[in-house]
mmCIF file of C-alpha atoms in Angstrom:
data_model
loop_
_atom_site.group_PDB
_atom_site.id
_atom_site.type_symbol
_atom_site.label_atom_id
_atom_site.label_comp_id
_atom_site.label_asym_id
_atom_site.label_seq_id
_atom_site.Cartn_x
_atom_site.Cartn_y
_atom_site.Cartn_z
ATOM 1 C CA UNK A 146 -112.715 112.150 -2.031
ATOM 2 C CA UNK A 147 -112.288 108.675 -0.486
ATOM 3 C CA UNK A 148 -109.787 107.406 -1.971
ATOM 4 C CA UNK A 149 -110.901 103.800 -3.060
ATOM 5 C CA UNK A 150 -110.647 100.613 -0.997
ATOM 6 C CA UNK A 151 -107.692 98.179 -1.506
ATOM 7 C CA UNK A 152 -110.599 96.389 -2.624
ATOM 8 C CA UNK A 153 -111.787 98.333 -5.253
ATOM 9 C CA UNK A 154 -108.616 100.290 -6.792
ATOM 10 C CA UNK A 155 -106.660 96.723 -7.354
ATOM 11 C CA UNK A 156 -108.283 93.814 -9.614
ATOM 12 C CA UNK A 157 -109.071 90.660 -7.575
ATOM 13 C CA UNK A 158 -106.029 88.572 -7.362
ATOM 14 C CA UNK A 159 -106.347 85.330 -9.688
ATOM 15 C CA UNK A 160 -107.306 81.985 -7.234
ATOM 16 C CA UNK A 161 -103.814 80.174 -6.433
ATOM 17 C CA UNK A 162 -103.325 76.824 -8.377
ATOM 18 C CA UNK A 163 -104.164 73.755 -6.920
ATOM 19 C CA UNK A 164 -101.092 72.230 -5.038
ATOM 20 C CA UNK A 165 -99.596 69.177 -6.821
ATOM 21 C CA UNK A 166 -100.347 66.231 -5.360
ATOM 22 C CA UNK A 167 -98.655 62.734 -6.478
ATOM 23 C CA UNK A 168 -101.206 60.471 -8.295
ATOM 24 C CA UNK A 169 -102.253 57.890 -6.923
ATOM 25 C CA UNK A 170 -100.147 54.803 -7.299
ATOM 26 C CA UNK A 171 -100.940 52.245 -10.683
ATOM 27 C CA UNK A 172 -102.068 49.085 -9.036
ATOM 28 C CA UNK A 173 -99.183 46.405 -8.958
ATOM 29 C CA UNK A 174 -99.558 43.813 -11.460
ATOM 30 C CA UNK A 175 -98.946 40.429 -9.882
ATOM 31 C CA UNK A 176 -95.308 38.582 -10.732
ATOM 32 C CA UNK A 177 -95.949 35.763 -12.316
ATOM 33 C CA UNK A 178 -95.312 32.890 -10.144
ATOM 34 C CA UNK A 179 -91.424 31.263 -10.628
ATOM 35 C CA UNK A 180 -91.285 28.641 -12.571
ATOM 36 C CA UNK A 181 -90.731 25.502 -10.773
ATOM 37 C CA UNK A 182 -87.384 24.371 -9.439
ATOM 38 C CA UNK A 183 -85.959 20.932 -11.308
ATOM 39 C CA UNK A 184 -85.428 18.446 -8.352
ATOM 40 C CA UNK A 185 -81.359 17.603 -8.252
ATOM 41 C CA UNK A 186 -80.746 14.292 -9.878
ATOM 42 C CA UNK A 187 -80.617 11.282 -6.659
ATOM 43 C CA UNK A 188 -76.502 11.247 -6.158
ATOM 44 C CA UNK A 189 -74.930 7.951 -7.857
ATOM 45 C CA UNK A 190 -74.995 4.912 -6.000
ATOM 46 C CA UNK A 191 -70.920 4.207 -5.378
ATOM 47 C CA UNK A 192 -69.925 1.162 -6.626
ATOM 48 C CA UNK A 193 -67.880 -1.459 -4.869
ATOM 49 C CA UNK A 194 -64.451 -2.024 -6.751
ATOM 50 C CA UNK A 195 -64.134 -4.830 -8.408
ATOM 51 C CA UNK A 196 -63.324 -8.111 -6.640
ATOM 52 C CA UNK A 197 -59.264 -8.955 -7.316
ATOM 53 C CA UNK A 198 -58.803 -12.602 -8.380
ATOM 54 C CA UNK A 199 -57.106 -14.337 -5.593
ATOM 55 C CA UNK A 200 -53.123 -13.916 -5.615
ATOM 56 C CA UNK A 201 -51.814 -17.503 -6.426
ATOM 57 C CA UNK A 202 -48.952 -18.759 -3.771
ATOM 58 C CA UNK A 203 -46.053 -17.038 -3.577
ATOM 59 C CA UNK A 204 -43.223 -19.200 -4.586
ATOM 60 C CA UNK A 205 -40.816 -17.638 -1.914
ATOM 61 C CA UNK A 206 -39.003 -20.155 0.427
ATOM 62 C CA UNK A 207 -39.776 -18.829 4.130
ATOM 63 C CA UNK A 208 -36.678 -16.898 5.502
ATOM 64 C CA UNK A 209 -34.295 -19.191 7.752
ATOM 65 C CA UNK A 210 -34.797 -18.537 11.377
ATOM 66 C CA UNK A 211 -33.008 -15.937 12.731
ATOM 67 C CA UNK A 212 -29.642 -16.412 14.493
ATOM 68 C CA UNK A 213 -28.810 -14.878 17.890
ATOM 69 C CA UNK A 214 -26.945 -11.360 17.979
ATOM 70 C CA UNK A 215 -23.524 -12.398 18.285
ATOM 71 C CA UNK A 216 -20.286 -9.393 18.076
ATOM 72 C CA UNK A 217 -17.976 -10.400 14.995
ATOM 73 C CA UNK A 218 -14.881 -11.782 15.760
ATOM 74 C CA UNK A 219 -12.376 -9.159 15.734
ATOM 75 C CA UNK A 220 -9.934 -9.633 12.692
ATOM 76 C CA UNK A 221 -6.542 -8.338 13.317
ATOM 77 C CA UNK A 222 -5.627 -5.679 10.626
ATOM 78 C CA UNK A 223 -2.815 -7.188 8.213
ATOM 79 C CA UNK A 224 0.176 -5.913 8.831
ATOM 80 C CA UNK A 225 3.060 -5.436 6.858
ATOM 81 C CA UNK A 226 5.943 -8.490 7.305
ATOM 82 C CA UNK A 227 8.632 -6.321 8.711
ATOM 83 C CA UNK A 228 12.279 -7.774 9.678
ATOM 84 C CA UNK A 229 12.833 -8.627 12.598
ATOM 85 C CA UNK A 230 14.953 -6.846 15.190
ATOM 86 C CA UNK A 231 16.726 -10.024 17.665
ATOM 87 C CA UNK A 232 19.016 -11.563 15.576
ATOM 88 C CA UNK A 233 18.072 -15.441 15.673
ATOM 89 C CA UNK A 234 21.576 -16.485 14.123
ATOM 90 C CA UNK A 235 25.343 -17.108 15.346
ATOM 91 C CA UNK A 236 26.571 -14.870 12.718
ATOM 92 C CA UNK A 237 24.717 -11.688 14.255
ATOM 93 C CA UNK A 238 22.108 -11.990 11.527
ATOM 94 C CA UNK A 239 18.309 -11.983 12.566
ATOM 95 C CA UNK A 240 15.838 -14.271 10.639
ATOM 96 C CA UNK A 241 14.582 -11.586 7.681
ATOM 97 C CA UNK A 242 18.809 -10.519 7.034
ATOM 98 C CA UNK A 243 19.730 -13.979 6.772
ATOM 99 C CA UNK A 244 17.154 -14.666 4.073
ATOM 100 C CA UNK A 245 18.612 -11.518 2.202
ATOM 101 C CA UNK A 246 21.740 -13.675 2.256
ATOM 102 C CA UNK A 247 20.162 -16.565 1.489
ATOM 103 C CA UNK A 248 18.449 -14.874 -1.638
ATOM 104 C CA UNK A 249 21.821 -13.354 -2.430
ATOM 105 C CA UNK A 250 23.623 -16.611 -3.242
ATOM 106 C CA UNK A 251 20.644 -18.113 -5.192
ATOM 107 C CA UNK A 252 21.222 -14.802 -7.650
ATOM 108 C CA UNK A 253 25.128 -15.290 -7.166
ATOM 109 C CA UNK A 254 24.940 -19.588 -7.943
ATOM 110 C CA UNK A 255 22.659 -18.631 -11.285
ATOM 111 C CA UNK A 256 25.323 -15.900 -12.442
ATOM 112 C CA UNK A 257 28.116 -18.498 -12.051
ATOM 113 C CA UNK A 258 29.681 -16.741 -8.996
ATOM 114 C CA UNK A 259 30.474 -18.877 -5.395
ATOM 115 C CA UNK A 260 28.597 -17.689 -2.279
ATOM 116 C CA UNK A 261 29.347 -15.500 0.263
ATOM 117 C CA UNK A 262 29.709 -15.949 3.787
ATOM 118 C CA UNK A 263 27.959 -14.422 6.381
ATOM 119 C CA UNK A 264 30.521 -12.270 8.436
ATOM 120 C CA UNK A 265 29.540 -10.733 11.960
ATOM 121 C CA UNK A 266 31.629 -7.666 12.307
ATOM 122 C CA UNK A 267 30.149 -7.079 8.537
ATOM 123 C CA UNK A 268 27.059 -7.353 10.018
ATOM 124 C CA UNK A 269 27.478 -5.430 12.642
ATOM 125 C CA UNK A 270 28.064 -2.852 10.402
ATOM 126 C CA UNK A 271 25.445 -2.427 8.288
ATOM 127 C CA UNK A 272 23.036 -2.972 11.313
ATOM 128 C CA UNK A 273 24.287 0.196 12.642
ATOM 129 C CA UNK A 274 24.908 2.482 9.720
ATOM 130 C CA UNK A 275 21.035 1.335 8.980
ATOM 131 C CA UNK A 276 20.013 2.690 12.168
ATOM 132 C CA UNK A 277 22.462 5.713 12.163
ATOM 133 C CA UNK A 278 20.382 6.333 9.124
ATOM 134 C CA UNK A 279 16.897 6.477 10.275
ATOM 135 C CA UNK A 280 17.510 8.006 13.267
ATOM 136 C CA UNK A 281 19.130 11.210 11.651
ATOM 137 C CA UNK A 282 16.898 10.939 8.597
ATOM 138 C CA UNK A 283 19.732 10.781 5.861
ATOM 139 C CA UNK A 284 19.664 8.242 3.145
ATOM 140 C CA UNK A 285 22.709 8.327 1.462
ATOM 141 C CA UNK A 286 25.913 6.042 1.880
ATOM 142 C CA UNK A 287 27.921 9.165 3.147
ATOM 143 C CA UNK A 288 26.456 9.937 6.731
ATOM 144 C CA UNK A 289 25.766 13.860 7.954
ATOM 145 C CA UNK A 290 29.634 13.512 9.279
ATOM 146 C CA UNK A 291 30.334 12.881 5.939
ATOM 147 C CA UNK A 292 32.040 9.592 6.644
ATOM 148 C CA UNK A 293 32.027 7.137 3.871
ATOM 149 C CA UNK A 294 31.591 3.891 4.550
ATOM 150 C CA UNK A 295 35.371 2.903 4.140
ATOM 151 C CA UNK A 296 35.942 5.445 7.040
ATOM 152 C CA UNK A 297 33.502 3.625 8.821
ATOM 153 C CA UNK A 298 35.332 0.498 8.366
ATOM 154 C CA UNK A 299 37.992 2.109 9.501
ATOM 155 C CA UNK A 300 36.956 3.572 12.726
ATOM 156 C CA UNK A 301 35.408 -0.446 13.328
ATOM 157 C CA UNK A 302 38.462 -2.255 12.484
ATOM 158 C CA UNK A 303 37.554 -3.733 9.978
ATOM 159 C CA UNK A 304 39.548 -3.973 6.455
ATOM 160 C CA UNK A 305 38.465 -5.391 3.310
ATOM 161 C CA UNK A 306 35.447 -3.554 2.511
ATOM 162 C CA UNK A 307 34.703 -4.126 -0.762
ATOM 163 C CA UNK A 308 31.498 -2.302 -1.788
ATOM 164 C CA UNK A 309 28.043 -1.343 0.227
ATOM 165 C CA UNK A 310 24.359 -1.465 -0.660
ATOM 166 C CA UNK A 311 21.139 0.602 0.665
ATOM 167 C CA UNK A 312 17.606 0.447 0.384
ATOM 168 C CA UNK A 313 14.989 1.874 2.575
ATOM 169 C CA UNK A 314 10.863 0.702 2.582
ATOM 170 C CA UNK A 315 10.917 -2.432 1.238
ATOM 171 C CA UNK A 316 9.004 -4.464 3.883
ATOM 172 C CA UNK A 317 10.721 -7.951 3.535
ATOM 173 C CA UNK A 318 14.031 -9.803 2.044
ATOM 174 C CA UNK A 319 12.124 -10.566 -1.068
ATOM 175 C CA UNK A 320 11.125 -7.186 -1.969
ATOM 176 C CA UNK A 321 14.399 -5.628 -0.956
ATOM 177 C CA UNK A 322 16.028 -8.063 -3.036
ATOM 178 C CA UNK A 323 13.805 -7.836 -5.915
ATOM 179 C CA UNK A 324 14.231 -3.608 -5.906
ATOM 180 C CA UNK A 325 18.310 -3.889 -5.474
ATOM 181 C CA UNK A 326 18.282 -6.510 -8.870
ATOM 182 C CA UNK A 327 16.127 -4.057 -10.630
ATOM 183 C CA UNK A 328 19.509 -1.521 -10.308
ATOM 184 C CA UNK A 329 22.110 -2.048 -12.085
ATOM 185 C CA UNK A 330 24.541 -0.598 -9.857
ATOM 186 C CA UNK A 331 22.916 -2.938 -6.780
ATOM 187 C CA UNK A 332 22.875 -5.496 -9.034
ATOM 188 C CA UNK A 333 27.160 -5.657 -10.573
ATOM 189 C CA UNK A 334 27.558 -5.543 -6.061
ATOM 190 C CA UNK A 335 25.765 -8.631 -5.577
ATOM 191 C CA UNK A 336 26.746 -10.895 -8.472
ATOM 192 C CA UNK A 337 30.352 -9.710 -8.196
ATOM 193 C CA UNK A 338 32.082 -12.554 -8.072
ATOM 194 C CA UNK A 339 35.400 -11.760 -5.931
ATOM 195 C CA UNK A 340 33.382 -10.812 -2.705
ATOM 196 C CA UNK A 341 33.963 -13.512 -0.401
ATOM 197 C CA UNK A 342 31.661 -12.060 2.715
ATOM 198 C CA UNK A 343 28.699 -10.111 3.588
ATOM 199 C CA UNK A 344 26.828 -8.449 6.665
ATOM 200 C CA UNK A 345 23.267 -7.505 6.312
ATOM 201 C CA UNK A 346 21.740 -5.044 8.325
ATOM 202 C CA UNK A 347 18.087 -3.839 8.886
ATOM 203 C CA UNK A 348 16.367 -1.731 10.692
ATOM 204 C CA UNK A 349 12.631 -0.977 11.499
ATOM 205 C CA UNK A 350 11.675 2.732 11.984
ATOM 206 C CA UNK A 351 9.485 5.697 10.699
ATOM 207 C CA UNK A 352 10.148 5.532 7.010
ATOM 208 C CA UNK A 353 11.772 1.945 6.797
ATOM 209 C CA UNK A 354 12.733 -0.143 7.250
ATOM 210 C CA UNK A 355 16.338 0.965 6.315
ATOM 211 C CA UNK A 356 18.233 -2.079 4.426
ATOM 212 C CA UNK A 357 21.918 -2.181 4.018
ATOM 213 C CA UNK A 358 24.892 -4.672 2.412
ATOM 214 C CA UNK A 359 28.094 -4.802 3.279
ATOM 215 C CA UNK A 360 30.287 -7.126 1.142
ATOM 216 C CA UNK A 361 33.951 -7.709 1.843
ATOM 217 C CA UNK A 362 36.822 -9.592 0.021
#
């Protein structure tokens, strides 16, 4: 026997499915047309500011004229009165010492006391022990040598020393005076009434100027 045809011994095979398709596109519905825009509001006119009422007169008096550029006069700085170095006086005494005399008696006539004379070799004295003093930087009335000033009057000849005073940065006879009647020990010297003489002595330096009395019997 034959055997059958592929035909014939298998059933007909069932008709494929139609292939998928996409459907046909939905018409478009038409946007509605946008609504119309608002026109922008015409910008502000700007305004002028408003006018200022006139400023009345100013009451000011004009400047003067100018003056020419001129350099200021140069003022000397003030300077401290100091005494004097050159004596000016016969009794060895420059101007500044002899007023510390001067101002001596006027304290001696009001205590009762006589005045006192000015004495060179006194002077000479005190002049130097002034200097000896600010040029070795001591301010005592025994020197570095430890001299006091009796010895000194000693080694100068001279006798009859009867007591000394010191003072150092007062700047005139006035204030030295005024600074030696504040002590009391300065003061019982100078209104003691059995000195008879005196020798002033000053002397300008760093620190000074140095002041010194020297009264004798």
């Amino acid at each position: 026997m034959r055997p059958p045809s592929s035909r014939a011994a298998w059933p007909a095979c069932r008709a494929a499915p139609p292939a998928l398709r996409r459907p046909p596109p939905l018409p478009r519905r038409p946007h509605p047309p946008p609504p119309p825009r608002r026109p922008l509001p015409p910008p502000l006119p700007l305004r002028p500011p408003p006018a200022r009422p006139p400023r009345p007169p100013s009451r000011r008096r004009a400047p003067p004229p100018s003056h020419p550029l001129r350099n200021p006069p140069r003022r000397s700085p003030r300077r401290r009165s100091r005494p004097s170095r050159r004596p000016s006086r016969p009794d060895g005494h420059s101007a500044d010492e002899a007023a510390v005399l001067a101002l001596v008696n006027q304290e001696r006539a009001q205590a009762g006391c006589g005045p006192v004379r000015a004495n060179p070799p006194l002077a000479a004295l005190a002049g130097s022990f002034s200097k000896d003093m600010a040029v070795r930087g001591f301010f005592s009335h025994t020197d570095p040598d430890g001299r006091s000033p009796w010895d000194r009057a000693s080694a100068a000849g001279i006798s009859g020393l009867g007591g000394e005073n010191i003072a150092r940065g007062q700047g005139d006879a006035e204030a030295v005076m005024k600074a030696w009647m504040n002590s009391p020990g300065h003061r019982a010297n100078i209104l003691n009434c059995e000195f008879r003489t005196l020798g002033v002595g000053a002397h300008v330096a760093a620190g000074g100027p140095w002041w010194t009395q020297d009264f004798g019997f």
